Tab-separated table of N, CA and C in Angstrom:
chain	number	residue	atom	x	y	z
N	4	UNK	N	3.927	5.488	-8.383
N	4	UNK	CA	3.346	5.503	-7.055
N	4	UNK	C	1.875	5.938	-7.158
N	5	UNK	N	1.152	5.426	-6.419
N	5	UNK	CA	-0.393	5.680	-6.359
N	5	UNK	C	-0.608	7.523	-6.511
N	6	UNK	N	0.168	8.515	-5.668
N	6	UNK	CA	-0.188	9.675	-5.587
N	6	UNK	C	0.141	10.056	-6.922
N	7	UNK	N	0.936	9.506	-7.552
N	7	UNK	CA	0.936	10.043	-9.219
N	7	UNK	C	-0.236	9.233	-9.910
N	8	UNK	N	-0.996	8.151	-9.957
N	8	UNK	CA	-1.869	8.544	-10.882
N	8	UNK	C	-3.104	8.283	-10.149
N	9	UNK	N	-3.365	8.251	-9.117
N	9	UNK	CA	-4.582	8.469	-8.424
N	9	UNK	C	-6.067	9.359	-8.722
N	10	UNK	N	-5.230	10.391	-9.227
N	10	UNK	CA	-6.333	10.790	-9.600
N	10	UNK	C	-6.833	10.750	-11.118
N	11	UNK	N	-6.167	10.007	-11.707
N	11	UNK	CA	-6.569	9.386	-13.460
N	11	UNK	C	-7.667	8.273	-13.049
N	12	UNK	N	-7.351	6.977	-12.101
N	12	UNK	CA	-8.060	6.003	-11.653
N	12	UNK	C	-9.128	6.546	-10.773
N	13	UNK	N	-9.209	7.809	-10.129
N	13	UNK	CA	-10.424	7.315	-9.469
N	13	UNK	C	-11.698	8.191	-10.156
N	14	UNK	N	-11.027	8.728	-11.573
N	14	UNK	CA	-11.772	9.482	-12.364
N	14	UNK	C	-12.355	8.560	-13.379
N	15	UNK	N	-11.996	7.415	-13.315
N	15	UNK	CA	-12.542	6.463	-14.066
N	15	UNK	C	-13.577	5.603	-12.957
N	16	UNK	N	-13.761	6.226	-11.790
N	16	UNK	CA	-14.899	5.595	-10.963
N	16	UNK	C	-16.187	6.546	-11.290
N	17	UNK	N	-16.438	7.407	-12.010
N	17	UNK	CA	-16.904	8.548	-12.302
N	17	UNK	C	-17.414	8.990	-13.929
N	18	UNK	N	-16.534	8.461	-14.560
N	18	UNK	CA	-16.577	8.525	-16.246
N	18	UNK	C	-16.430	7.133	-16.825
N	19	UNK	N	-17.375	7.252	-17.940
N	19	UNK	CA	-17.277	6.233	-19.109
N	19	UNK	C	-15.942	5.741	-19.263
N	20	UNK	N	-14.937	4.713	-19.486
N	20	UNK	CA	-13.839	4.387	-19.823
N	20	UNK	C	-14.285	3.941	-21.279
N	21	UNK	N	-13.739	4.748	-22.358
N	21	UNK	CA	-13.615	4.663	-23.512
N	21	UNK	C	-12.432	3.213	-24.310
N	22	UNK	N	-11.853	3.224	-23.449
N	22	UNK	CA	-10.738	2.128	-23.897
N	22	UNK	C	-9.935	1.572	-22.476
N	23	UNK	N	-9.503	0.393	-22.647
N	23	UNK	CA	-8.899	-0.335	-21.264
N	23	UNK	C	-7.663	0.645	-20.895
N	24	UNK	N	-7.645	0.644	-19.594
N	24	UNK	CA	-6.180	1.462	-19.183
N	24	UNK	C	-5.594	0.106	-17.758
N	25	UNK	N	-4.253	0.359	-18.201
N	25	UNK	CA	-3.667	-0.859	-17.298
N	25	UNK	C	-2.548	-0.388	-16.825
N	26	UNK	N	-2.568	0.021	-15.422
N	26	UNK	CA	-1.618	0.543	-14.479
N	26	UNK	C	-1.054	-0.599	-14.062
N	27	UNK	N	0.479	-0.872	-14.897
N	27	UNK	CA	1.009	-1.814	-14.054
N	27	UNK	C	2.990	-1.390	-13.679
N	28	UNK	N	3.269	-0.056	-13.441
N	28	UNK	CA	3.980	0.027	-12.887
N	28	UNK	C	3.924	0.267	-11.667
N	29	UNK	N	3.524	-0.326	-10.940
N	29	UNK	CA	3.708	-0.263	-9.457
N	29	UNK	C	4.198	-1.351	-8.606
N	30	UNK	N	4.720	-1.074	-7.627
N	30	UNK	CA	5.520	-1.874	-6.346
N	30	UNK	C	5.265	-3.210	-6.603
N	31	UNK	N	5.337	-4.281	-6.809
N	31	UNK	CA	5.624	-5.207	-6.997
N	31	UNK	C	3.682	-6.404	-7.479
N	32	UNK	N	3.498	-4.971	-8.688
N	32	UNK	CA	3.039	-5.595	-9.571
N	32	UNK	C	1.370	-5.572	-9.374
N	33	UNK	N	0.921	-5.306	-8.042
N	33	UNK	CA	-0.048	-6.200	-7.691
N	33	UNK	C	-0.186	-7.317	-6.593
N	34	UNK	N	1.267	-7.909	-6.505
N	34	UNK	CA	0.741	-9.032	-6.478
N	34	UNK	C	0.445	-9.085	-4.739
N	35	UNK	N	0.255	-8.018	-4.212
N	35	UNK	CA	-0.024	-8.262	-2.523
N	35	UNK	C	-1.510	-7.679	-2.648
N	36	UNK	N	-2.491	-7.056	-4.118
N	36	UNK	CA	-3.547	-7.037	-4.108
N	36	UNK	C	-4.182	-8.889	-4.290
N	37	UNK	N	-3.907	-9.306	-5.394
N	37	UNK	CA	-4.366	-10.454	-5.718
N	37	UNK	C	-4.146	-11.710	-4.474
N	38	UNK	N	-3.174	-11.519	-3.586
N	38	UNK	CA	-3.014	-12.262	-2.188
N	38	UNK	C	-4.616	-11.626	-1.396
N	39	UNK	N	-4.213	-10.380	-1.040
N	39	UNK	CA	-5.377	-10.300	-0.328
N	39	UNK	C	-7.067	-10.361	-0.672
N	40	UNK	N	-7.137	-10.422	-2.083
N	40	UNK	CA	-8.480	-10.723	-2.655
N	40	UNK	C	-8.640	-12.284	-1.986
N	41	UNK	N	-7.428	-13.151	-2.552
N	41	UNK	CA	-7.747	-14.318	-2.126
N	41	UNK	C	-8.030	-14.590	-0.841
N	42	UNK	N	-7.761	-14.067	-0.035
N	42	UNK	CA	-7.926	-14.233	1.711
N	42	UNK	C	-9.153	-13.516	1.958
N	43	UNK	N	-9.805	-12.316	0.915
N	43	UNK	CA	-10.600	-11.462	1.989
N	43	UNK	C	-11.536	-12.487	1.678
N	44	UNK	N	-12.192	-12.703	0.432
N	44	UNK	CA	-12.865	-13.583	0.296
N	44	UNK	C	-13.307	-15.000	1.405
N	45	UNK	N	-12.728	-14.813	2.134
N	45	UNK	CA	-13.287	-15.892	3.655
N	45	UNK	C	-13.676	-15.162	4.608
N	46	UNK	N	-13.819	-13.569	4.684
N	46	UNK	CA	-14.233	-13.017	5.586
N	46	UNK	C	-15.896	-12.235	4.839
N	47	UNK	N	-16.713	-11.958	6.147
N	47	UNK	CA	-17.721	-11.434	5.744
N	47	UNK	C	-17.655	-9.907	5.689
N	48	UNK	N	-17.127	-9.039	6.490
N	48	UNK	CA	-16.704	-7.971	6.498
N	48	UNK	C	-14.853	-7.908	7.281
N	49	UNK	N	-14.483	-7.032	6.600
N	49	UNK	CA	-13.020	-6.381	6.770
N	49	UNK	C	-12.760	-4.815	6.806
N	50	UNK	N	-12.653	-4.536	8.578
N	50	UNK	CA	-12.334	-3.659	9.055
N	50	UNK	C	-11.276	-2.561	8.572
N	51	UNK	N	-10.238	-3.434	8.706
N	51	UNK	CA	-8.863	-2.822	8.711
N	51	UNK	C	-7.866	-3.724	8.279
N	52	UNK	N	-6.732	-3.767	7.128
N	52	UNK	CA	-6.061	-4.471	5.970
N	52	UNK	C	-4.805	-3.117	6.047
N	53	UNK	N	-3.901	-4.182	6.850
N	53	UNK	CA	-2.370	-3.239	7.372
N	53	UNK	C	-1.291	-4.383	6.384
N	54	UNK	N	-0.527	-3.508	5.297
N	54	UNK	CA	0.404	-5.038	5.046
N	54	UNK	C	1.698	-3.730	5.071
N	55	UNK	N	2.893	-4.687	5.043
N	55	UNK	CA	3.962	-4.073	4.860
N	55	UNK	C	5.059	-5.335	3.767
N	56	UNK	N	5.851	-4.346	3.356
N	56	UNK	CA	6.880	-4.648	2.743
N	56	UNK	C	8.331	-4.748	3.382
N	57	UNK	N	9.061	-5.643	3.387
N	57	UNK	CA	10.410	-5.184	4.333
N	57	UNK	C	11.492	-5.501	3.237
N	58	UNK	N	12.578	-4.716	3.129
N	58	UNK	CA	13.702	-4.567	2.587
N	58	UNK	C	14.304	-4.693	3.310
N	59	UNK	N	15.227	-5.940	2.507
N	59	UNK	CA	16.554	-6.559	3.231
N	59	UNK	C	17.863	-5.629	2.286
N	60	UNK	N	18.843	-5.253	2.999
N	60	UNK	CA	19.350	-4.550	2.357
N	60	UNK	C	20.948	-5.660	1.888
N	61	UNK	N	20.782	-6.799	2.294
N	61	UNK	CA	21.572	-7.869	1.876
N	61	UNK	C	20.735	-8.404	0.506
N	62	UNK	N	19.665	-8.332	0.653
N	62	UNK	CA	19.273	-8.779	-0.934
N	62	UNK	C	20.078	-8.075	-2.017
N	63	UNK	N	20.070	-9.108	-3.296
N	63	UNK	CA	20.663	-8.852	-4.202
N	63	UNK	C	20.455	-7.332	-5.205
N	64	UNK	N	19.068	-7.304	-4.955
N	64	UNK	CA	18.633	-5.971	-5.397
N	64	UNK	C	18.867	-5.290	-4.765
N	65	UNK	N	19.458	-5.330	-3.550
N	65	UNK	CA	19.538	-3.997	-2.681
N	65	UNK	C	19.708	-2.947	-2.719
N	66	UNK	N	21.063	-2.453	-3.670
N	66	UNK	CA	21.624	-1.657	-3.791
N	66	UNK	C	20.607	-0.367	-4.713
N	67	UNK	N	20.148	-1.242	-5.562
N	67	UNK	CA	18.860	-1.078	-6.683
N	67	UNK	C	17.590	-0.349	-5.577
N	68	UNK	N	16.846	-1.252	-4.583
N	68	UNK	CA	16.379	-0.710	-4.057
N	68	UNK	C	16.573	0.754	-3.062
N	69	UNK	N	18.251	0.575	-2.408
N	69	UNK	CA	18.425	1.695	-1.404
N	69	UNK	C	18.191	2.759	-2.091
N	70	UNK	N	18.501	3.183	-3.263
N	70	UNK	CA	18.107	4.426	-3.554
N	70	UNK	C	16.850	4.883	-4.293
N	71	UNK	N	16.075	4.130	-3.964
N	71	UNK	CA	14.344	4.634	-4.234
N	71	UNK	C	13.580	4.519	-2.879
N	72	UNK	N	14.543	4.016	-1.854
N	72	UNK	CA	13.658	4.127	-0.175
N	72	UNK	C	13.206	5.379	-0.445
N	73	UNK	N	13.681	6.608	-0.539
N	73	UNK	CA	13.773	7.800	-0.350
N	73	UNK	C	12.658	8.406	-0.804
N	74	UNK	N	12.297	8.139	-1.916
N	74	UNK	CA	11.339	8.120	-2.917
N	74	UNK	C	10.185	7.241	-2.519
N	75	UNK	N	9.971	6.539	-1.786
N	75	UNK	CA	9.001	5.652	-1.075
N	75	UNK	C	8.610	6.022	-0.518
N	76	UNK	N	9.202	6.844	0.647
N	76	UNK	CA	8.819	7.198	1.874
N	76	UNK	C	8.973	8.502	1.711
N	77	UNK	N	7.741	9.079	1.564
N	77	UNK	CA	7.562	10.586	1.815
N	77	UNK	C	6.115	10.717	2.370
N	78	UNK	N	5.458	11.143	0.791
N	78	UNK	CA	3.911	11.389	1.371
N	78	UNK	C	3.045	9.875	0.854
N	79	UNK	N	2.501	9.525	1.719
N	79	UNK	CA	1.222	7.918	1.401
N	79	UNK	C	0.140	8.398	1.524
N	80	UNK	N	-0.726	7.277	0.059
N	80	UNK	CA	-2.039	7.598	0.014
N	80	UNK	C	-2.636	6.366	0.869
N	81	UNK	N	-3.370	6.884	1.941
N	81	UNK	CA	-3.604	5.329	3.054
N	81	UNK	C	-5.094	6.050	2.838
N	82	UNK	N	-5.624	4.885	3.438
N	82	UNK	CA	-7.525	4.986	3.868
N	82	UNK	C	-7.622	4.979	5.209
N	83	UNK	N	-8.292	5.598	5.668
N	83	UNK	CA	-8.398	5.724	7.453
N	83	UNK	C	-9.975	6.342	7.741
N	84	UNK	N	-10.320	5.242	8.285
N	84	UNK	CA	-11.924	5.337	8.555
N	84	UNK	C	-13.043	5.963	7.191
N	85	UNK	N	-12.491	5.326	6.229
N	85	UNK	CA	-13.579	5.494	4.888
N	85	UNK	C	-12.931	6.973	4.329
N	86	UNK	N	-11.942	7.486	4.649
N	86	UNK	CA	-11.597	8.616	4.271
N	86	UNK	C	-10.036	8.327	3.565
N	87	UNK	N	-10.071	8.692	2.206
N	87	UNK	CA	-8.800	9.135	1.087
N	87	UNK	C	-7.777	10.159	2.175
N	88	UNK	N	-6.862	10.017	2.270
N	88	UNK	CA	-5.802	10.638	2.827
N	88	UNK	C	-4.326	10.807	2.117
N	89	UNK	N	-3.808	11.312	2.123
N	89	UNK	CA	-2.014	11.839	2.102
N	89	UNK	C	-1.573	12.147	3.279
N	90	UNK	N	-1.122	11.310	3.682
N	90	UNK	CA	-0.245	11.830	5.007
N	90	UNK	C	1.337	11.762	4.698
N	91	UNK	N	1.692	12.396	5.472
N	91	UNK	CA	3.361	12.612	5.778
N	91	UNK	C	3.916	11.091	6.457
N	92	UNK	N	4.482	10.143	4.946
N	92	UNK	CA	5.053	9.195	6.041
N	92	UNK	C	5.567	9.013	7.153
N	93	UNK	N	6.725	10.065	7.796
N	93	UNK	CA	7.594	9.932	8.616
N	93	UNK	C	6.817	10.947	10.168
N	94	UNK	N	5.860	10.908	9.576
N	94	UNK	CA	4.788	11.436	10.761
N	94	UNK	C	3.342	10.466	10.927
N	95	UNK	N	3.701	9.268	10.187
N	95	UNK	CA	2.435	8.096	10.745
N	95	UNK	C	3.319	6.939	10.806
N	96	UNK	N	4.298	6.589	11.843
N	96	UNK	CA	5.086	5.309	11.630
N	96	UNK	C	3.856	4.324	12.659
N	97	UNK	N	4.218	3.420	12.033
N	97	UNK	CA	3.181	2.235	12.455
N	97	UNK	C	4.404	0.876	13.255
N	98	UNK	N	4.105	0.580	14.241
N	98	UNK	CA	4.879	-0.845	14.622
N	98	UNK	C	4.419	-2.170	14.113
N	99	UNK	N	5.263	-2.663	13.198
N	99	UNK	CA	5.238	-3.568	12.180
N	99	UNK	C	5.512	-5.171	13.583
N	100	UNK	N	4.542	-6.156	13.617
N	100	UNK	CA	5.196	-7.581	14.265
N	100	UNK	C	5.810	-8.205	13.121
N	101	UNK	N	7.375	-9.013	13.804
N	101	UNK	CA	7.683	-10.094	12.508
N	101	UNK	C	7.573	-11.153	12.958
N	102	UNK	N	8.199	-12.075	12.393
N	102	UNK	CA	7.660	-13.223	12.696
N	102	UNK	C	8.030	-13.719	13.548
N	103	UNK	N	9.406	-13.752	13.908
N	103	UNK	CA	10.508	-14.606	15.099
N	103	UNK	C	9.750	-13.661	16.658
N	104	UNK	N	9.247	-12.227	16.807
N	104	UNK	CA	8.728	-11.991	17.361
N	104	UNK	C	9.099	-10.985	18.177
N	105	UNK	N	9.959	-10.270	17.052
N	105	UNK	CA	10.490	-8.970	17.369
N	105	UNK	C	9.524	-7.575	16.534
N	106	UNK	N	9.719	-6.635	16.885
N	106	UNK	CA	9.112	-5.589	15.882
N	106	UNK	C	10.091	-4.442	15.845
N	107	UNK	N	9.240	-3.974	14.240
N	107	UNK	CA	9.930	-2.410	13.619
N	107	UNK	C	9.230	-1.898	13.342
N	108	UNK	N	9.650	-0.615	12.487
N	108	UNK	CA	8.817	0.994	12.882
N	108	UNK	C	9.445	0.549	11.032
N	109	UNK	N	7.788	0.932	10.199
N	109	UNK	CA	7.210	1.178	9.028
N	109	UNK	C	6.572	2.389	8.860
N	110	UNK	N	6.425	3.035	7.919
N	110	UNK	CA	6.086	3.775	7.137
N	110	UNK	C	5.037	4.113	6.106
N	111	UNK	N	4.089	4.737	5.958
N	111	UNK	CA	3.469	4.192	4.740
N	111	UNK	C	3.897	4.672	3.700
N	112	UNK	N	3.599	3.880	2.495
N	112	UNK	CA	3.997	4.300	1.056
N	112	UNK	C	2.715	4.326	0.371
N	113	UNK	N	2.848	5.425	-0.821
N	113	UNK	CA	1.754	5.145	-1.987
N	113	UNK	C	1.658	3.936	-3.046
N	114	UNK	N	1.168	2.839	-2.446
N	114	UNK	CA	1.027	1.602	-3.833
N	114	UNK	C	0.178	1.794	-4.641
N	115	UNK	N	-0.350	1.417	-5.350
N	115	UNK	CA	-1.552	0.871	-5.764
N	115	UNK	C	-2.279	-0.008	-5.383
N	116	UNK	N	-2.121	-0.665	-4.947
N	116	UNK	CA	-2.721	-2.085	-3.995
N	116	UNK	C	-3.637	-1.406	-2.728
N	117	UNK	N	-3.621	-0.396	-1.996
N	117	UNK	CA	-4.320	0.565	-1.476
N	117	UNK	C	-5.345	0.694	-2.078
N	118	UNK	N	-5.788	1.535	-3.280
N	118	UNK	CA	-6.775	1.387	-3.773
N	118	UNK	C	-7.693	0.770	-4.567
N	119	UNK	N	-6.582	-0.568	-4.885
N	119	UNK	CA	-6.865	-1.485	-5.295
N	119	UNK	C	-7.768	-2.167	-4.546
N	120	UNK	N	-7.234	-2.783	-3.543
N	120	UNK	CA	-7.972	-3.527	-2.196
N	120	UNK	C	-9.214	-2.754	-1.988
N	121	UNK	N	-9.233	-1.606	-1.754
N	121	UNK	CA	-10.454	-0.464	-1.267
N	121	UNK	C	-11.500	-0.925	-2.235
N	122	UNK	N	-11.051	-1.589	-3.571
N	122	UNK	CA	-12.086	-1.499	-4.351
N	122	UNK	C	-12.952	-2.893	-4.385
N	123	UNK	N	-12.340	-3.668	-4.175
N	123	UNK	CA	-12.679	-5.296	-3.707
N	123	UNK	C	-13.192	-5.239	-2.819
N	124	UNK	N	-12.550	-4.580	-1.299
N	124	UNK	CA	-13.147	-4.587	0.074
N	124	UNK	C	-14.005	-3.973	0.448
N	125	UNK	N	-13.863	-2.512	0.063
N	125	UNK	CA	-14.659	-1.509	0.995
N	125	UNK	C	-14.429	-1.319	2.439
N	126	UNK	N	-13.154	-1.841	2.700
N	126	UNK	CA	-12.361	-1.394	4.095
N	126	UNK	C	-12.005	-0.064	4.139
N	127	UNK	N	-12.185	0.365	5.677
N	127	UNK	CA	-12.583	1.353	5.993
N	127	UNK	C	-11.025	1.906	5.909
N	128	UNK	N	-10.046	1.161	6.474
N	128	UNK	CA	-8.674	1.629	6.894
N	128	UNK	C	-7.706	0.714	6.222
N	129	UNK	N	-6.710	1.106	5.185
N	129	UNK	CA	-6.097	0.520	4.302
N	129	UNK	C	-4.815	1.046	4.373
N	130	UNK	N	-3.460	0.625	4.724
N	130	UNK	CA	-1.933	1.024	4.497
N	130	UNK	C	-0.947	0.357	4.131
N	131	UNK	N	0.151	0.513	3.585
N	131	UNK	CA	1.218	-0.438	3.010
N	131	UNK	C	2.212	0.818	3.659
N	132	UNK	N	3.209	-0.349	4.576
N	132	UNK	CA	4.128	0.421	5.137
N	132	UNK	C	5.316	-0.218	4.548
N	133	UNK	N	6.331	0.663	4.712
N	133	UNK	CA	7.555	-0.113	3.976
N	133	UNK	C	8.825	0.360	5.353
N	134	UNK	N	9.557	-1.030	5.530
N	134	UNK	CA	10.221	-1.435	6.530
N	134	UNK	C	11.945	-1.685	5.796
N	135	UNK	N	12.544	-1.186	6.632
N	135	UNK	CA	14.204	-1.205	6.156
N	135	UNK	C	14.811	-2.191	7.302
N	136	UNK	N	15.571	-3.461	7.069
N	136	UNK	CA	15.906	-4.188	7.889
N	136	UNK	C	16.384	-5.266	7.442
């Protein structure tokens, strides 16, 4: 999770990197940073970059996943108005729209893709909420 090595990466915004370091255990890889590079890239400036994750608990992994929700959802490293934060997930729930055009109540989690994005964008307000449903 981002709050575990957060502060190794953003000490390398700061110091010489002597040799490559490649953080790739996290939430699904990246790959909702490399989506949103591709999209920000059509905008001239980007405010605010809200994504969420939703867990189906009929998926096959499910069972795999239910017991690391727990572990997801505690404390998130989000960006909120140019400012690094930890907040208490279950004290910043956010209302998630889906698609058919109902909504749910998300959470944020610590990804990496948070500060990932921050580093491409320079958006001011950055969160990955994670949704059970």
């Amino acid at each position: 999770m981002a709050h575990q090595i957060s502060p190794t990466a953003f000490l390398g915004l700061h110091k010489t990197i002597a040799a490559p370091i490649v953080f790739a255990g996290h939430w699904q890889a990246g790959l909702l940073s490399l989506v949103v590079k591709h999209f920000a890239n059509r905008f001239s400036h980007i405010e605010t970059i809200e994504l969420a994750g939703l867990y189906d608990p009929k998926d096959t992994v499910g069972p795999l996943v239910a017991n690391k929700v727990k572990s997801f959802v505690r404390e998130a490293l989000i960006r909120q108005h140019g400012n690094w934060l930890y907040v208490p997930a279950k004290e910043n729930p956010r209302t998630i729209n889906l698609r058919e055009g109902s909504s749910t109540i998300g959470y944020p989690i610590s990804t990496l893709d948070v500060p990932s994005i921050a580093a491409f964008t320079n958006t001011k307000n950055i969160r990955f909420d994670f949704v059970t449903g």
